[in-house]
CSV table of C-alpha atoms and ligand atoms in Angstrom, one decimal:
chain,number,residue,atom,x,y,z
A,12,UNK,CA,-8.4,-19.0,20.1
A,13,UNK,CA,-8.8,-22.7,20.4
A,14,UNK,CA,-9.8,-25.2,17.9
A,15,UNK,CA,-12.5,-27.8,18.9
A,16,UNK,CA,-12.5,-30.1,16.2
A,17,UNK,CA,-11.6,-30.3,12.3
A,18,UNK,CA,-13.9,-32.3,10.1
A,19,UNK,CA,-13.4,-33.4,6.5
A,20,UNK,CA,-16.8,-34.9,5.3
A,21,UNK,CA,-17.9,-36.9,8.4
A,22,UNK,CA,-14.4,-37.7,9.4
A,23,UNK,CA,-12.8,-36.1,12.4
A,24,UNK,CA,-9.0,-35.2,11.6
A,25,UNK,CA,-6.0,-35.2,13.9
A,26,UNK,CA,-4.3,-32.2,14.7
A,27,UNK,CA,-1.5,-30.8,17.0
A,28,UNK,CA,-0.5,-27.3,18.2
A,29,UNK,CA,2.8,-25.7,18.3
A,30,UNK,CA,2.5,-22.0,19.7
A,31,UNK,CA,0.0,-20.4,17.5
A,32,UNK,CA,0.3,-23.0,14.9
A,33,UNK,CA,-1.9,-26.0,14.3
A,34,UNK,CA,-1.0,-28.9,12.2
A,35,UNK,CA,-4.0,-30.7,10.5
A,36,UNK,CA,-3.4,-34.1,9.0
A,37,UNK,CA,-6.0,-34.5,6.2
A,38,UNK,CA,-6.7,-37.5,4.1
A,39,UNK,CA,-4.7,-38.1,1.4
A,40,UNK,CA,-5.1,-35.5,-1.4
A,41,UNK,CA,-4.5,-35.5,-5.2
A,42,UNK,CA,-3.0,-32.5,-6.6
A,43,UNK,CA,-5.5,-30.1,-8.0
A,44,UNK,CA,-8.3,-31.8,-5.9
A,45,UNK,CA,-10.7,-29.6,-4.5
A,46,UNK,CA,-12.2,-30.5,-1.3
A,47,UNK,CA,-13.6,-28.8,2.2
A,48,UNK,CA,-12.7,-28.8,5.7
A,49,UNK,CA,-14.7,-27.4,8.6
A,50,UNK,CA,-12.9,-26.0,11.6
A,51,UNK,CA,-15.0,-25.5,14.8
A,52,UNK,CA,-13.3,-23.0,17.2
A,53,UNK,CA,-14.0,-20.9,20.3
A,54,UNK,CA,-12.3,-18.4,22.4
A,55,UNK,CA,-12.4,-14.8,23.5
A,56,UNK,CA,-10.7,-12.7,20.6
A,57,UNK,CA,-7.8,-10.8,21.6
A,58,UNK,CA,-8.4,-6.8,21.9
A,59,UNK,CA,-6.2,-4.4,20.0
A,60,UNK,CA,-4.5,-1.9,22.1
A,61,UNK,CA,-3.7,0.5,19.4
A,62,UNK,CA,-5.6,-0.4,16.4
A,63,UNK,CA,-4.9,-0.3,13.4
A,64,UNK,CA,-1.2,-1.0,14.2
A,65,UNK,CA,-1.4,-3.7,16.6
A,66,UNK,CA,-3.9,-6.2,16.1
A,67,UNK,CA,-7.2,-7.6,17.2
A,68,UNK,CA,-10.9,-6.8,18.0
A,69,UNK,CA,-12.2,-3.1,18.7
A,70,UNK,CA,-15.2,-2.7,21.0
A,71,UNK,CA,-16.2,1.1,21.0
A,72,UNK,CA,-19.2,3.0,21.0
A,73,UNK,CA,-20.2,5.6,18.7
A,74,UNK,CA,-21.2,9.3,20.0
A,75,UNK,CA,-24.8,8.1,20.4
A,76,UNK,CA,-23.6,5.2,22.6
A,77,UNK,CA,-24.3,2.4,20.0
A,78,UNK,CA,-22.0,-0.5,20.0
A,79,UNK,CA,-19.4,0.1,17.3
A,80,UNK,CA,-17.2,-3.1,16.6
A,81,UNK,CA,-14.6,-4.1,14.1
A,82,UNK,CA,-11.2,-5.7,13.8
A,83,UNK,CA,-7.6,-4.9,12.4
A,84,UNK,CA,-4.8,-7.3,12.2
A,85,UNK,CA,-2.4,-6.8,9.5
A,86,UNK,CA,0.5,-6.9,11.7
A,87,UNK,CA,-0.4,-9.7,13.9
A,88,UNK,CA,-2.3,-11.5,11.0
A,89,UNK,CA,-5.6,-13.0,10.9
A,90,UNK,CA,-5.0,-16.0,12.9
A,91,UNK,CA,-5.5,-14.0,16.0
A,92,UNK,CA,-9.3,-14.4,15.5
A,93,UNK,CA,-10.1,-17.0,13.1
A,94,UNK,CA,-8.3,-20.1,11.8
A,95,UNK,CA,-6.7,-20.0,8.4
A,96,UNK,CA,-3.6,-20.5,6.3
A,97,UNK,CA,-2.0,-17.3,7.8
A,98,UNK,CA,0.5,-16.5,5.2
A,99,UNK,CA,0.7,-13.9,2.4
A,100,UNK,CA,2.1,-16.5,0.1
A,101,UNK,CA,-1.5,-18.0,-0.5
A,102,UNK,CA,-5.1,-16.6,-0.6
A,103,UNK,CA,-8.5,-18.2,-0.9
A,104,UNK,CA,-8.7,-17.8,-4.6
A,105,UNK,CA,-12.3,-18.4,-4.8
A,106,UNK,CA,-13.2,-15.5,-2.3
A,107,UNK,CA,-14.8,-15.7,1.2
A,108,UNK,CA,-18.3,-15.7,2.6
A,109,UNK,CA,-18.7,-13.9,6.0
A,110,UNK,CA,-21.9,-14.5,7.9
A,111,UNK,CA,-22.5,-12.2,11.0
A,112,UNK,CA,-25.3,-12.2,13.4
A,113,UNK,CA,-26.3,-9.0,15.3
A,114,UNK,CA,-29.1,-7.4,17.2
A,115,UNK,CA,-31.5,-6.0,15.0
A,116,UNK,CA,-30.7,-2.5,15.8
A,117,UNK,CA,-27.4,-2.9,14.2
A,118,UNK,CA,-26.0,-3.6,10.8
A,119,UNK,CA,-23.1,-5.7,9.8
A,120,UNK,CA,-20.7,-5.0,7.1
A,121,UNK,CA,-17.9,-7.0,5.6
A,122,UNK,CA,-16.0,-7.4,2.4
A,123,UNK,CA,-17.3,-7.8,-1.1
A,124,UNK,CA,-21.2,-7.7,-1.8
A,125,UNK,CA,-24.3,-8.4,0.4
A,126,UNK,CA,-25.7,-11.5,-0.3
A,127,UNK,CA,-28.4,-11.8,2.1
A,128,UNK,CA,-29.9,-10.1,5.0
A,129,UNK,CA,-32.5,-11.9,7.1
A,130,UNK,CA,-34.3,-12.0,10.4
A,131,UNK,CA,-33.3,-14.8,12.7
A,132,UNK,CA,-35.6,-13.8,15.5
A,133,UNK,CA,-37.6,-10.8,16.8
A,134,UNK,CA,-34.4,-9.2,17.7
A,135,UNK,CA,-31.7,-10.8,15.8
A,136,UNK,CA,-30.6,-10.3,12.1
A,137,UNK,CA,-28.2,-12.2,9.9
A,138,UNK,CA,-26.0,-10.4,7.2
A,139,UNK,CA,-24.2,-12.6,4.7
A,140,UNK,CA,-21.5,-11.0,2.7
A,141,UNK,CA,-19.6,-12.5,-0.4
A,142,UNK,CA,-16.1,-11.6,-2.0
A,143,UNK,CA,-15.5,-13.5,-5.2
A,144,UNK,CA,-12.0,-12.3,-5.8
A,145,UNK,CA,-9.0,-13.7,-3.9
A,146,UNK,CA,-8.5,-12.0,-0.8
A,147,UNK,CA,-5.3,-11.4,1.7
A,148,UNK,CA,-6.5,-13.0,5.1
A,149,UNK,CA,-5.7,-9.8,7.1
A,150,UNK,CA,-8.1,-7.9,4.9
A,151,UNK,CA,-11.2,-10.2,5.9
A,152,UNK,CA,-13.0,-7.8,8.4
A,153,UNK,CA,-16.3,-7.3,9.8
A,154,UNK,CA,-17.7,-4.1,10.8
A,155,UNK,CA,-21.0,-3.9,13.4
A,156,UNK,CA,-22.5,-0.5,14.0
A,157,UNK,CA,-25.6,1.5,13.6
A,158,UNK,CA,-24.6,2.3,10.1
A,159,UNK,CA,-26.6,4.2,7.2
A,160,UNK,CA,-25.6,3.4,3.5
A,161,UNK,CA,-24.9,5.7,0.8
A,162,UNK,CA,-25.2,4.1,-2.9
A,163,UNK,CA,-23.5,5.7,-6.0
A,164,UNK,CA,-21.8,4.2,-8.9
A,165,UNK,CA,-18.8,5.1,-11.1
A,166,UNK,CA,-18.5,4.7,-14.9
A,167,UNK,CA,-14.8,3.3,-14.9
A,168,UNK,CA,-12.5,1.8,-17.5
A,169,UNK,CA,-14.1,-1.6,-17.0
A,170,UNK,CA,-17.8,-0.4,-17.1
A,171,UNK,CA,-19.9,0.4,-14.1
A,172,UNK,CA,-18.5,0.1,-10.5
A,173,UNK,CA,-20.7,-0.1,-7.5
A,174,UNK,CA,-19.8,2.4,-4.8
A,175,UNK,CA,-21.2,2.1,-1.4
A,176,UNK,CA,-20.2,4.0,1.6
A,177,UNK,CA,-21.4,2.6,5.2
A,178,UNK,CA,-21.2,5.4,7.7
A,179,UNK,CA,-22.4,6.0,11.1
A,180,UNK,CA,-26.0,7.3,10.7
A,181,UNK,CA,-25.5,10.7,12.1
A,182,UNK,CA,-22.2,11.3,9.6
A,183,UNK,CA,-24.5,10.7,6.4
A,184,UNK,CA,-24.6,14.2,5.3
A,185,UNK,CA,-21.2,14.7,6.1
A,186,UNK,CA,-19.9,11.8,4.4
A,187,UNK,CA,-22.2,12.5,1.2
A,188,UNK,CA,-20.2,15.5,0.5
A,189,UNK,CA,-16.7,14.3,1.6
A,190,UNK,CA,-17.0,11.1,-0.2
A,191,UNK,CA,-17.1,12.7,-3.5
A,192,UNK,CA,-13.4,12.6,-3.5
A,193,UNK,CA,-13.5,8.6,-4.3
A,194,UNK,CA,-14.4,9.3,-8.0
A,195,UNK,CA,-11.5,11.7,-8.3
A,196,UNK,CA,-9.3,8.8,-6.9
A,197,UNK,CA,-10.8,6.2,-9.3
A,198,UNK,CA,-10.1,8.6,-12.1
A,199,UNK,CA,-6.4,9.1,-11.4
A,200,UNK,CA,-5.7,5.6,-10.3
A,201,UNK,CA,-7.3,4.1,-13.3
A,202,UNK,CA,-5.3,6.3,-15.6
A,203,UNK,CA,-2.0,5.5,-13.7
A,204,UNK,CA,-2.6,1.8,-12.8
A,205,UNK,CA,-5.4,0.4,-15.1
A,206,UNK,CA,-8.8,-0.7,-13.9
A,207,UNK,CA,-9.9,-0.8,-10.3
A,208,UNK,CA,-8.9,-4.7,-9.5
A,209,UNK,CA,-12.2,-5.8,-8.0
A,210,UNK,CA,-15.3,-4.6,-10.1
A,211,UNK,CA,-17.2,-7.6,-9.3
A,212,UNK,CA,-16.9,-7.1,-5.5
A,213,UNK,CA,-17.6,-3.3,-5.7
A,214,UNK,CA,-15.8,-0.6,-3.9
A,215,UNK,CA,-16.8,0.3,-0.3
A,216,UNK,CA,-15.8,2.8,2.3
A,217,UNK,CA,-16.8,1.7,5.8
A,218,UNK,CA,-16.5,4.2,8.7
A,219,UNK,CA,-14.4,2.3,11.2
A,220,UNK,CA,-13.6,2.9,15.0
A,221,UNK,CA,-9.8,3.3,13.9
A,222,UNK,CA,-7.7,5.4,11.5
A,223,UNK,CA,-8.1,3.2,8.5
A,224,UNK,CA,-7.0,0.0,6.8
A,225,UNK,CA,-7.0,-1.3,3.3
A,226,UNK,CA,-9.5,-3.9,3.8
A,227,UNK,CA,-10.2,-5.2,0.5
A,228,UNK,CA,-13.5,-3.9,-1.2
A,229,UNK,CA,-14.5,-2.8,2.4
A,230,UNK,CA,-11.7,0.0,3.3
A,231,UNK,CA,-11.7,1.2,6.7
A,232,UNK,CA,-12.3,4.8,6.9
A,233,UNK,CA,-11.6,6.7,10.2
A,234,UNK,CA,-10.1,10.1,9.2
A,235,UNK,CA,-13.2,12.0,10.6
A,236,UNK,CA,-13.9,13.7,7.4
A,237,UNK,CA,-10.9,15.9,7.5
A,238,UNK,CA,-8.2,16.5,4.5
A,239,UNK,CA,-4.7,15.5,4.8
A,240,UNK,CA,-3.9,12.9,7.6
A,241,UNK,CA,-6.0,13.6,10.4
A,242,UNK,CA,-6.1,17.2,9.2
A,243,UNK,CA,-2.2,17.5,9.0
A,244,UNK,CA,-0.2,17.5,5.8
A,245,UNK,CA,2.4,14.8,5.9
A,246,UNK,CA,4.5,16.6,3.2
A,247,UNK,CA,4.3,19.9,4.7
A,248,UNK,CA,4.0,21.2,1.2
A,249,UNK,CA,0.3,22.4,1.5
A,250,UNK,CA,-0.7,20.0,-1.4
A,251,UNK,CA,-1.2,17.1,1.0
A,252,UNK,CA,-4.4,19.1,2.4
A,253,UNK,CA,-6.1,19.1,-0.8
A,254,UNK,CA,-7.3,15.5,-0.5
A,255,UNK,CA,-8.4,13.0,2.2
A,256,UNK,CA,-5.1,10.8,3.1
A,257,UNK,CA,-7.1,7.7,4.2
A,258,UNK,CA,-9.4,7.8,0.9
A,259,UNK,CA,-6.3,8.1,-1.4
A,260,UNK,CA,-3.7,6.0,0.4
A,261,UNK,CA,-5.9,3.0,1.6
A,262,UNK,CA,-7.6,2.9,-1.8
A,263,UNK,CA,-4.3,3.1,-3.5
A,264,UNK,CA,-3.6,-0.4,-1.7
A,265,UNK,CA,-6.5,-1.9,-3.9
A,266,UNK,CA,-4.0,-2.1,-6.5
A,267,UNK,CA,-0.8,-2.3,-4.6
A,268,UNK,CA,-1.3,-4.8,-1.7
A,269,UNK,CA,-4.6,-6.3,-2.4
A,270,UNK,CA,-4.4,-7.2,-6.1
A,271,UNK,CA,-0.7,-7.5,-6.3
A,272,UNK,CA,0.6,-9.1,-2.8
A,273,UNK,CA,4.0,-9.7,-1.8
A,274,UNK,CA,4.6,-13.2,-1.0
A,275,UNK,CA,6.6,-12.5,2.0
A,276,UNK,CA,6.0,-9.5,4.5
A,277,UNK,CA,9.8,-8.8,4.2
A,278,UNK,CA,8.8,-7.3,0.8
A,279,UNK,CA,6.4,-5.0,2.3
A,280,UNK,CA,7.9,-2.1,0.0
A,281,UNK,CA,5.7,-3.6,-2.9
A,282,UNK,CA,2.7,-2.4,-0.9
A,283,UNK,CA,3.7,0.8,0.6
A,284,UNK,CA,6.2,2.2,-1.6
A,285,UNK,CA,3.8,2.1,-4.6
A,286,UNK,CA,0.7,3.1,-2.5
A,287,UNK,CA,2.7,6.1,-1.0
A,288,UNK,CA,3.8,6.9,-4.8
A,289,UNK,CA,0.0,6.7,-5.7
A,290,UNK,CA,-0.4,9.9,-3.3
A,291,UNK,CA,2.1,11.7,-5.7
A,292,UNK,CA,0.4,10.5,-8.8
A,293,UNK,CA,-2.9,11.4,-7.4
A,294,UNK,CA,-1.7,15.0,-6.7
A,295,UNK,CA,0.0,15.1,-10.2
A,296,UNK,CA,-3.3,14.0,-12.0
A,297,UNK,CA,-5.5,16.7,-10.1
A,298,UNK,CA,-3.1,19.3,-9.2
A,299,UNK,CA,-0.2,19.4,-11.6
A,300,UNK,CA,3.4,18.1,-11.9
A,301,UNK,CA,4.8,21.0,-10.0
A,302,UNK,CA,2.4,20.1,-6.8
A,303,UNK,CA,3.3,16.4,-7.1
A,304,UNK,CA,7.1,17.0,-7.1
A,305,UNK,CA,6.8,19.3,-4.2
A,306,UNK,CA,4.6,16.7,-2.4
A,307,UNK,CA,7.0,14.0,-3.1
A,308,UNK,CA,10.1,16.0,-2.1
A,309,UNK,CA,8.0,17.1,1.2
A,310,UNK,CA,7.5,13.5,2.4
A,311,UNK,CA,11.1,13.0,2.7
A,312,UNK,CA,11.2,14.8,6.1
A,313,UNK,CA,9.4,11.5,7.5
A,314,UNK,CA,12.4,9.3,6.5
A,315,UNK,CA,14.5,8.1,9.3
A,316,UNK,CA,17.2,5.8,7.6
A,317,UNK,CA,17.0,3.6,10.7
A,318,UNK,CA,16.9,0.3,8.8
A,319,UNK,CA,16.6,-1.3,5.3
A,320,UNK,CA,13.3,-1.4,3.6
A,321,UNK,CA,13.3,-5.1,2.9
A,322,UNK,CA,13.3,-7.3,6.1
A,323,UNK,CA,14.6,-11.1,6.3
A,324,UNK,CA,13.0,-13.6,4.0
A,325,UNK,CA,11.1,-16.8,5.4
A,326,UNK,CA,10.7,-15.8,8.9
A,327,UNK,CA,7.7,-13.4,8.7
A,328,UNK,CA,9.8,-10.7,9.2
A,329,UNK,CA,8.0,-7.2,9.0
A,330,UNK,CA,10.5,-4.6,8.4
A,331,UNK,CA,8.1,-1.9,9.3
A,332,UNK,CA,8.7,-2.7,12.9
A,333,UNK,CA,12.2,-1.1,12.4
A,334,UNK,CA,11.4,1.8,10.0
A,335,UNK,CA,8.8,3.1,8.0
A,336,UNK,CA,11.2,4.1,5.1
A,337,UNK,CA,9.3,1.7,2.7
A,338,UNK,CA,6.7,4.5,2.5
A,339,UNK,CA,8.3,7.7,1.8
A,340,UNK,CA,11.7,6.7,0.8
A,341,UNK,CA,10.2,4.0,-1.3
A,342,UNK,CA,8.2,6.7,-3.0
A,343,UNK,CA,11.0,8.8,-3.5
A,344,UNK,CA,13.0,5.9,-5.0
A,345,UNK,CA,10.3,5.4,-7.6
A,346,UNK,CA,10.3,9.1,-8.4
A,347,UNK,CA,14.1,8.8,-8.9
A,348,UNK,CA,13.7,6.1,-11.3
A,349,UNK,CA,11.1,8.2,-13.2
A,350,UNK,CA,13.8,10.6,-13.5
A,351,UNK,CA,16.3,8.0,-14.8
A,352,UNK,CA,13.7,6.6,-17.2
A,353,UNK,CA,12.9,10.3,-18.4
A,354,UNK,CA,9.9,9.1,-20.4
A,355,UNK,CA,6.6,9.5,-18.5
A,356,UNK,CA,4.6,7.4,-20.9
A,357,UNK,CA,6.9,4.5,-20.6
A,358,UNK,CA,6.9,4.9,-16.7
A,359,UNK,CA,3.1,4.8,-16.9
A,360,UNK,CA,3.3,1.7,-19.0
A,361,UNK,CA,5.4,-0.1,-16.3
A,362,UNK,CA,2.8,0.8,-13.7
A,363,UNK,CA,0.1,-0.4,-16.1
A,364,UNK,CA,1.9,-3.8,-16.9
A,365,UNK,CA,2.9,-4.4,-13.3
A,366,UNK,CA,-1.0,-4.3,-12.5
A,367,UNK,CA,-1.6,-6.6,-15.4
A,368,UNK,CA,1.3,-9.2,-14.9
A,369,UNK,CA,0.6,-9.4,-11.2
A,370,UNK,CA,-3.2,-9.1,-11.2
A,371,UNK,CA,-4.7,-10.9,-8.3
A,372,UNK,CA,-1.3,-12.6,-7.7
A,373,UNK,CA,1.5,-12.8,-5.1
A,374,UNK,CA,4.8,-11.7,-6.2
A,375,UNK,CA,8.2,-10.6,-4.8
A,376,UNK,CA,10.8,-8.0,-4.8
A,377,UNK,CA,13.0,-9.7,-7.6
A,378,UNK,CA,10.1,-10.0,-9.9
A,379,UNK,CA,8.9,-6.4,-9.5
A,380,UNK,CA,12.6,-5.0,-9.8
A,381,UNK,CA,12.8,-7.0,-13.1
A,382,UNK,CA,9.7,-5.5,-14.4
A,383,UNK,CA,10.9,-1.9,-13.5
A,384,UNK,CA,14.1,-2.3,-15.0
A,385,UNK,CA,12.8,-3.9,-18.3
A,386,UNK,CA,10.5,-0.5,-18.7
A,387,UNK,CA,12.8,1.9,-17.3
A,388,UNK,CA,16.2,0.6,-17.9
A,389,UNK,CA,17.1,1.2,-14.4
A,390,UNK,CA,20.2,-0.7,-13.2
A,391,UNK,CA,19.6,-3.5,-10.3
A,392,UNK,CA,22.0,-1.4,-8.1
A,393,UNK,CA,19.5,1.1,-7.6
A,394,UNK,CA,17.2,-1.2,-5.8
A,395,UNK,CA,20.1,-2.3,-3.6
A,396,UNK,CA,20.9,1.3,-2.8
A,397,UNK,CA,17.1,2.3,-1.7
A,398,UNK,CA,15.7,-1.0,-0.6
A,399,UNK,CA,18.6,-3.0,0.9
A,400,UNK,CA,20.8,-0.1,2.0
A,401,UNK,CA,19.8,2.2,4.6
A,402,UNK,CA,21.5,5.6,3.5
A,403,UNK,CA,20.8,7.3,0.3
A,404,UNK,CA,23.7,8.0,-2.1
A,405,UNK,CA,25.7,11.2,-1.8
A,406,UNK,CA,27.3,12.9,-5.0
A,407,UNK,CA,30.5,14.8,-4.2
A,408,UNK,CA,31.8,17.3,-6.6
A,409,UNK,CA,34.7,19.9,-6.7
A,410,UNK,CA,35.9,22.3,-9.4
A,411,UNK,CA,39.6,23.0,-10.3
A,412,UNK,CA,40.0,25.4,-13.1
A,413,UNK,CA,37.8,24.3,-16.1
A,414,UNK,CA,37.4,20.9,-14.8
A,415,UNK,CA,34.4,19.3,-12.6
A,416,UNK,CA,35.3,16.3,-10.6
A,417,UNK,CA,32.5,14.3,-9.1
A,418,UNK,CA,32.2,10.8,-7.5
A,419,UNK,CA,29.8,9.0,-5.2
A,420,UNK,CA,31.1,9.7,-1.7
A,421,UNK,CA,28.5,7.4,-0.2
A,422,UNK,CA,26.6,4.7,-2.2
A,423,UNK,CA,26.4,0.8,-2.3
A,424,UNK,CA,28.9,-1.1,-4.3
A,425,UNK,CA,28.6,-0.6,-8.0
A,426,UNK,CA,26.0,2.0,-8.1
A,427,UNK,CA,24.9,2.9,-11.5
A,428,UNK,CA,22.6,5.9,-11.1
A,429,UNK,CA,22.7,8.4,-14.0
A,430,UNK,CA,22.2,11.9,-13.0
A,431,UNK,CA,20.9,15.0,-14.8
A,432,UNK,CA,22.7,17.9,-13.6
A,433,UNK,CA,22.9,21.6,-14.7
A,434,UNK,CA,26.6,22.6,-14.6
A,435,UNK,CA,27.4,26.3,-15.5
A,436,UNK,CA,24.0,26.7,-17.1
A,437,UNK,CA,24.3,23.5,-19.4
A,438,UNK,CA,22.4,20.3,-18.7
A,439,UNK,CA,24.6,17.1,-18.5
A,440,UNK,CA,24.0,13.5,-17.7
A,441,UNK,CA,26.7,12.3,-15.1
A,442,UNK,CA,27.4,8.6,-14.3
A,443,UNK,CA,29.3,8.9,-11.1
A,444,UNK,CA,31.3,5.8,-9.7
A,445,UNK,CA,33.4,5.5,-6.4
A,446,UNK,CA,36.5,7.0,-8.1
A,447,UNK,CA,36.8,10.7,-9.0
A,448,UNK,CA,35.8,11.5,-12.8
A,449,UNK,CA,35.9,14.8,-14.5
A,450,UNK,CA,34.3,16.7,-17.2
A,451,UNK,CA,35.4,19.9,-18.8
A,452,UNK,CA,33.6,23.2,-18.5
A,453,UNK,CA,33.2,25.4,-21.5
A,454,UNK,CA,32.4,29.1,-21.7
A,455,UNK,CA,33.4,32.2,-19.6
A,456,UNK,CA,34.0,31.3,-15.9
A,457,UNK,CA,32.0,33.6,-13.7
A,458,UNK,CA,33.9,34.8,-10.7
A,459,UNK,CA,31.8,33.5,-8.0
A,460,UNK,CA,32.6,30.0,-9.4
A,461,UNK,CA,31.1,27.3,-11.0
A,462,UNK,CA,27.8,25.7,-9.7
A,463,UNK,CA,26.2,22.1,-9.9
A,464,UNK,CA,22.6,22.1,-9.7
A,465,UNK,CA,21.0,18.6,-9.6
A,466,UNK,CA,17.3,18.0,-10.4
A,467,UNK,CA,15.8,18.0,-7.0
A,468,UNK,CA,13.5,15.0,-8.1
A,469,UNK,CA,16.4,12.6,-7.5
A,470,UNK,CA,16.5,11.5,-4.0
A,471,UNK,CA,20.3,11.9,-3.8
A,472,UNK,CA,22.6,14.2,-1.4
A,473,UNK,CA,24.9,16.6,-2.9
A,474,UNK,CA,28.1,17.9,-1.3
A,475,UNK,CA,30.6,20.3,-2.5
A,476,UNK,CA,34.3,19.3,-1.7
A,477,UNK,CA,36.7,22.0,-0.3
B,17,LIG,ZN1,-0.3,1.7,3.5
């Protein structure tokens, strides 16, 4: 895309371009001053080849051959199609107004609430949408198609929340039944995380020509009204088929990603680990703790240990290019921390406080780690292990007579991760280090030898030495 001119008031501003970045020289501005700038631009927006993973516009047709258009640009960033301050560090703090002109047979939808729909001519309509909360640039997205609307509302912890579902007209009946899950999601997430963060902008699902994306207050939905992830259970436990992955996961991002945003994409784990863990908490709220534990354990099979979850700071380094471990490994780190905390109410208070402290704000890993430690008492080395290291820790043990010896055979330096284990029928807390330690075993020794059974909710490998 090419900028044609930049105006501040009536004055044209000078600008220069370096690759995909424009440098604009405004008039002298005072700190705190509010001003406006008009940027005129043109071009042919790039098409996404594999949305939503790569970025750009999507031009498709629905099954009745009506045009169906949207965009997705989390990875490449929003400046692939409109000029903006393209950084997660800063958001338009007073929201955004999006105006879209379309042929009158189609409807245009965007984030927030519909301000106005008007006829421009006999065959052309204008739709103007407004978001009033701060919003990530990559979440600002238009949808154009032959849509029907389903209206509903939810009585949530902050009052009445408008629910609007925009679906392809021929899917309306299917959607009415399937989207009943949204209220279950809100019920679970408001319990664990506090109020839905965008009451004044409403909650929307918009059927999209791709799988899905967390577009704030206008979530892209493309899971084809199936349960699980395109009809599959990512956990292999069976519990992932009890709900629609896209509804639960992308809505989880309204709290973690859209309300709480990482300043730097290197800290993507703040978005994805908590959102992946939101799937576990949704499962727990509606199907019980056992199902949640099994789901969390099941998603470990997706972990590849190919790179660290945190990327390099300051250079727009998206660690998801190397690994997706910030999803499932991150969720399992949080589940491990919950075992260390050993107090579910405190753990929930941590989640609620996180959503209060960083509400509609940008943050970073250090701030989030400090908050988690404050509530759960977890040692900073645990974050080094799971977020900055690649492997998970391994506990090694051996038994000699009445003594059990144990140590970390693999861990980051100085890992302090207390483990609850059942040794010869008795529960004990071990605090392994890199050197062998031992504890005494009491009672009659069985002929088959002593066993150590670690609570399986810790994401830790266990090895018995010969
Ligand atoms: Zn996600």
